[in-house]
Short mmCIF file of C-alpha atoms in Angstrom, two decimals:
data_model
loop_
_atom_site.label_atom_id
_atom_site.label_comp_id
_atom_site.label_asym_id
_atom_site.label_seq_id
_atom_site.Cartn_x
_atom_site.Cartn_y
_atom_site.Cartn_z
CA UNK F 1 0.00 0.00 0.00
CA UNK F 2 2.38 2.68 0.98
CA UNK F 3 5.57 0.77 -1.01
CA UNK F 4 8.08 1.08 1.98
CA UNK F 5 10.74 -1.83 1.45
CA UNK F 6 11.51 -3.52 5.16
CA UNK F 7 14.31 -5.91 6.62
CA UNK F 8 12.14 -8.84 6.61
CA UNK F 9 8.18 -10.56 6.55
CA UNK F 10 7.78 -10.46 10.15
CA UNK F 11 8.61 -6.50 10.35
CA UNK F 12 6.61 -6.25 7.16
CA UNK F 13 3.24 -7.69 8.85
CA UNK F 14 3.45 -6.08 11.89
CA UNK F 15 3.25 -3.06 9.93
CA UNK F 16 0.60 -3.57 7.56
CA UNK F 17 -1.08 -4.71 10.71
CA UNK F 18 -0.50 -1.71 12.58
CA UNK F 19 -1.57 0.46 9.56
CA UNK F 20 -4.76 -1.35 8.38
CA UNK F 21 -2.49 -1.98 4.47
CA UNK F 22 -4.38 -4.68 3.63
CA UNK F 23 -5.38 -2.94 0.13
CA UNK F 24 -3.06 -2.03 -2.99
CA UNK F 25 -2.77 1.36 -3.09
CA UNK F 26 -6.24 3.03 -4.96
CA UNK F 27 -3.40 5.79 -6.09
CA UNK F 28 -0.93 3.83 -8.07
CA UNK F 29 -1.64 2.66 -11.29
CA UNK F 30 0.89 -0.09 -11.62
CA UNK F 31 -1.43 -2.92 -11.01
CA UNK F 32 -4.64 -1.41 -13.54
CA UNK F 33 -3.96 -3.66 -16.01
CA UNK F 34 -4.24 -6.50 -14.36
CA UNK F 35 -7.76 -6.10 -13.66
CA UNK F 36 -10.65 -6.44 -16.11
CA UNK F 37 -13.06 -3.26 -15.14
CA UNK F 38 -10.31 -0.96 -16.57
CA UNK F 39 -11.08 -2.97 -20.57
CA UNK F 40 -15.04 -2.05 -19.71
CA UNK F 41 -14.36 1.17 -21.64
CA UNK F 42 -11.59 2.31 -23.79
CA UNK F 43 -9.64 5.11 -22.26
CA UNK F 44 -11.79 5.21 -18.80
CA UNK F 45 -9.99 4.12 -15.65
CA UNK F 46 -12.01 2.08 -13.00
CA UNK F 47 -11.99 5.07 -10.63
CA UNK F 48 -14.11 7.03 -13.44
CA UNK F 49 -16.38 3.90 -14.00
CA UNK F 50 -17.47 3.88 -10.76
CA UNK F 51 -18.00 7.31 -10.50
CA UNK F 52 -20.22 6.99 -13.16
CA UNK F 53 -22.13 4.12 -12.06
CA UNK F 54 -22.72 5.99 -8.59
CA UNK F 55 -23.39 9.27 -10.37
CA UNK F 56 -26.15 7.04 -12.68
CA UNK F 57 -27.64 5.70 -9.49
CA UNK F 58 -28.25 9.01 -7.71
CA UNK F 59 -29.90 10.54 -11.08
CA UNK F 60 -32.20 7.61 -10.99
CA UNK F 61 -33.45 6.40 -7.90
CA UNK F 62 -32.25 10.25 -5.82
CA UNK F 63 -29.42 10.21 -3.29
CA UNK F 64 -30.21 8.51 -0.02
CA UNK F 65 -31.22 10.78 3.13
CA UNK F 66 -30.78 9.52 6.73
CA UNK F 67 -34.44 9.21 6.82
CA UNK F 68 -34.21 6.56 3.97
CA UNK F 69 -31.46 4.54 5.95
CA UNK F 70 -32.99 4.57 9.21
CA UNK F 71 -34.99 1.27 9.85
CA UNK F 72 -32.05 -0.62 7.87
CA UNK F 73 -30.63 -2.95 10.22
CA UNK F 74 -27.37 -4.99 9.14
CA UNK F 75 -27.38 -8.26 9.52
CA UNK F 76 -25.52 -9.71 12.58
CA UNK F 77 -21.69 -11.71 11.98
CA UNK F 78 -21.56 -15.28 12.94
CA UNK F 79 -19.22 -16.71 14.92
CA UNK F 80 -19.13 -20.64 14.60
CA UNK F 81 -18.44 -23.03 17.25
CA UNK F 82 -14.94 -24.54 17.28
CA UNK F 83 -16.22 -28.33 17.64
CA UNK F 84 -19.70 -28.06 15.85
CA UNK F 85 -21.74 -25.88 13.50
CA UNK F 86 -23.59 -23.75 16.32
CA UNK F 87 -23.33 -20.21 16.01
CA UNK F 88 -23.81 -17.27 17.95
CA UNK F 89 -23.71 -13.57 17.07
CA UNK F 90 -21.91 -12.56 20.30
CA UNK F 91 -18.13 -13.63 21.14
CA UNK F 92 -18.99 -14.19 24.67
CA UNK F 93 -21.87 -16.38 23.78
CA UNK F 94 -20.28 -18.93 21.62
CA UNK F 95 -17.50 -18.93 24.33
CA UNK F 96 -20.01 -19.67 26.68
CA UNK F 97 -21.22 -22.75 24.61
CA UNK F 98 -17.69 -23.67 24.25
CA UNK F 99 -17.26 -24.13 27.82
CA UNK F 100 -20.64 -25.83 28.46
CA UNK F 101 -20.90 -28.12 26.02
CA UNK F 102 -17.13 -28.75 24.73
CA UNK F 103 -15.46 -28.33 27.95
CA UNK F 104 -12.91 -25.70 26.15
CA UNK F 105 -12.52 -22.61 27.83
CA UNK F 106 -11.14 -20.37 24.85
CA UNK F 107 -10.07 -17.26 27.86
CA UNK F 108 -8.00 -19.17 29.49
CA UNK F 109 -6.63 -21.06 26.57
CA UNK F 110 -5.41 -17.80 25.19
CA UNK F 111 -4.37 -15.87 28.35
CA UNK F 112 -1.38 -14.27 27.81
CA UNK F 113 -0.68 -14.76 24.17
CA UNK F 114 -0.05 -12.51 21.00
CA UNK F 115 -2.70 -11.42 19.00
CA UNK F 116 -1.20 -14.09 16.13
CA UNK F 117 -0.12 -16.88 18.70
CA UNK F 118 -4.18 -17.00 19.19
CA UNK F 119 -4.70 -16.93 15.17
CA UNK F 120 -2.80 -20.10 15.05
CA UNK F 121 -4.36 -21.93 18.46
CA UNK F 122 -7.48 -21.09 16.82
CA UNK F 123 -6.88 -22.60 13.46
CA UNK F 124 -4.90 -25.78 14.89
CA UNK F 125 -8.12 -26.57 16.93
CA UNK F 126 -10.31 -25.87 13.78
CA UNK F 127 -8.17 -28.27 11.32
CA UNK F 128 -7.78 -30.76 13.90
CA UNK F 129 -11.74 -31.32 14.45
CA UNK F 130 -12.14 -30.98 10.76
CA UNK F 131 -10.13 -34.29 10.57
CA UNK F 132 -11.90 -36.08 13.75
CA UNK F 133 -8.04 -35.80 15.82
CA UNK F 134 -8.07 -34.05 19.29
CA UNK F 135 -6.53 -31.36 19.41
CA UNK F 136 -5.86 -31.49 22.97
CA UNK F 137 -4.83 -35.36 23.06
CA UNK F 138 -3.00 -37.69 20.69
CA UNK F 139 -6.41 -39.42 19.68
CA UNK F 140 -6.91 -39.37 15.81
CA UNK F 141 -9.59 -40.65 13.73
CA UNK F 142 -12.51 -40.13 16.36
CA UNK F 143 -15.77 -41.40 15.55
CA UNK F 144 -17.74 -38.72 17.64
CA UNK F 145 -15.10 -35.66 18.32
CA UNK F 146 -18.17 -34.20 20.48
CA UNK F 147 -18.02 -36.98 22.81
CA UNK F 148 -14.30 -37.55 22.96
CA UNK F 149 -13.89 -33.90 24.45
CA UNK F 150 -16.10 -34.12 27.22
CA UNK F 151 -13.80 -37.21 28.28
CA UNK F 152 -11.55 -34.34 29.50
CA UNK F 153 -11.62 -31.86 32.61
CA UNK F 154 -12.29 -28.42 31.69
CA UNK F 155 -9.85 -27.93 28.88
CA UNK F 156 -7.96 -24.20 29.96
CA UNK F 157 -4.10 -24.42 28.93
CA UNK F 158 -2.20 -26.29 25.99
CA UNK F 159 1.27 -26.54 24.98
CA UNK F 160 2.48 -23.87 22.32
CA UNK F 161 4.81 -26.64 20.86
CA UNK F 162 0.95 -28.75 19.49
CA UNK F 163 0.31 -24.70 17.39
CA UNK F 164 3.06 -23.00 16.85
CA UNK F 165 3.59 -23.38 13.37
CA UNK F 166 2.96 -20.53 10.70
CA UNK F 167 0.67 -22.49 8.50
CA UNK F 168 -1.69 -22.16 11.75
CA UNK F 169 -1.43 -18.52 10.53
CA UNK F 170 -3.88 -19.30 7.72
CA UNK F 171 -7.72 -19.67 8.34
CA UNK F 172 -8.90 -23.26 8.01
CA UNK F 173 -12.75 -21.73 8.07
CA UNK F 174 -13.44 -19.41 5.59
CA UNK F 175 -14.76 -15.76 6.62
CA UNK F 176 -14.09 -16.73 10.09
CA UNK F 177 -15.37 -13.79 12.44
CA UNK F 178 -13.80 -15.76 15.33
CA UNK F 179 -10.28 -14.30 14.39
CA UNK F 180 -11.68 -10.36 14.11
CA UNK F 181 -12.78 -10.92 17.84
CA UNK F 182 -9.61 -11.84 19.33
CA UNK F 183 -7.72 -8.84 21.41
CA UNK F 184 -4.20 -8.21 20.79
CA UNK F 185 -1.87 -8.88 23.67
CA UNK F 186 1.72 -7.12 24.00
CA UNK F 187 3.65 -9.51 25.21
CA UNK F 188 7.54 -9.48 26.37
CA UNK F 189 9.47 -10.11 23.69
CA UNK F 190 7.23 -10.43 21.12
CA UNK F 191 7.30 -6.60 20.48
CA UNK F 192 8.57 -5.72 16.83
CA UNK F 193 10.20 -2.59 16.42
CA UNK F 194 8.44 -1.11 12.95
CA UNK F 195 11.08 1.10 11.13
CA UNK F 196 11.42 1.21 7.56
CA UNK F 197 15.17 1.25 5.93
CA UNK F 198 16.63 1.98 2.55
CA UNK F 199 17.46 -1.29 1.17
CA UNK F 200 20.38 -0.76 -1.32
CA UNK F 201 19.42 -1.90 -4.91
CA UNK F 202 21.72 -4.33 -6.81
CA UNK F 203 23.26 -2.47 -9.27
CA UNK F 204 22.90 -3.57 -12.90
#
């Protein structure tokens, strides 16, 4: 987004983190041609296109008033169960179930860890119940996951050693609002210094 070069990926994604880059940059022009709305008309970029369209909108139908958006009511994120397809619109509910009905108390598991160190616990536990294997055991290949976990006390710590692997860092449910609920912790030597440096170019 903002084309800074820095020392290395881990730098880099703190600070696309930190700065919410998680679009190209709408100003640079580099990457037009790679998408298919700048063809729709010869010599018309997509940022004129779509201020036609929107211009063409508000001729027809008028522009929209606060009185005109006032009984709209979005509809509510869900955030699925990490052993079963329940799902609740509130973090705290679905935690709730968690605990109840799973025995997994998702607080405690996380206590104390980095905002990506709960990414990946979430994710292991997601990929492991996909493929019927505790997550919290060495069982594999369990006929009734469900079951199996209430065979354990109240499930509240777990090594990092079983999740601490980057592909954890990818979601294995898709559009998974569990991950946009989880709080960022600093924690002690974790922190990453964001400073970006001139990297020399080779010279050709």
């Amino acid at each position: 987004y903002c084309d800074k070069t820095f020392r290395d990926y881990k730098t880099l994604r703190e600070h696309m983190r930190k700065k919410l880059h998680k679009k190209l940059n709408p100003s640079n022009t580099e990457f037009d041609k790679y998408y298919i709305v700048n063809y729709r008309e010869f010599g018309k970029s997509w940022k004129t296109l779509s201020k036609d369209d929107n211009d063409g909108s508000d001729s027809r139908n008028g522009s929209p008033t606060e009185e005109d958006w006032s009984d709209w009511e979005g509809s509510a994120p869900e955030i699925q169960c990490l052993v079963c397809s329940v799902v609740y619109s509130k973090f705290t509910a679905i935690k709730q179930h968690m605990r109840s009905q799973h025995r997994i108390d998702l607080d405690s598991l996380c206590n104390g860890m980095s905002y990506y160190k709960q990414v990946k616990l979430i994710n292991y536990i997601r990929y492991l119940i996909m493929d019927s294997d505790c997550p919290f055991c060495d069982q594999s290949s369990l006929p009734d996951i469900s079951k199996h976990l209430l065979t354990h006390m109240n499930i509240t710590s777990m090594s990092h050693e079983r999740f601490n692997d980057d592909r954890y860092l990818f979601p294995a449910l898709d559009n998974d609002f569990m991950l946009c609920c989880l709080k960022d912790v600093l924690v002690e030597g974790e922190d990453v210094l964001v400073i970006p440096e001139d990297i020399p170019q080779p010279h050709t």
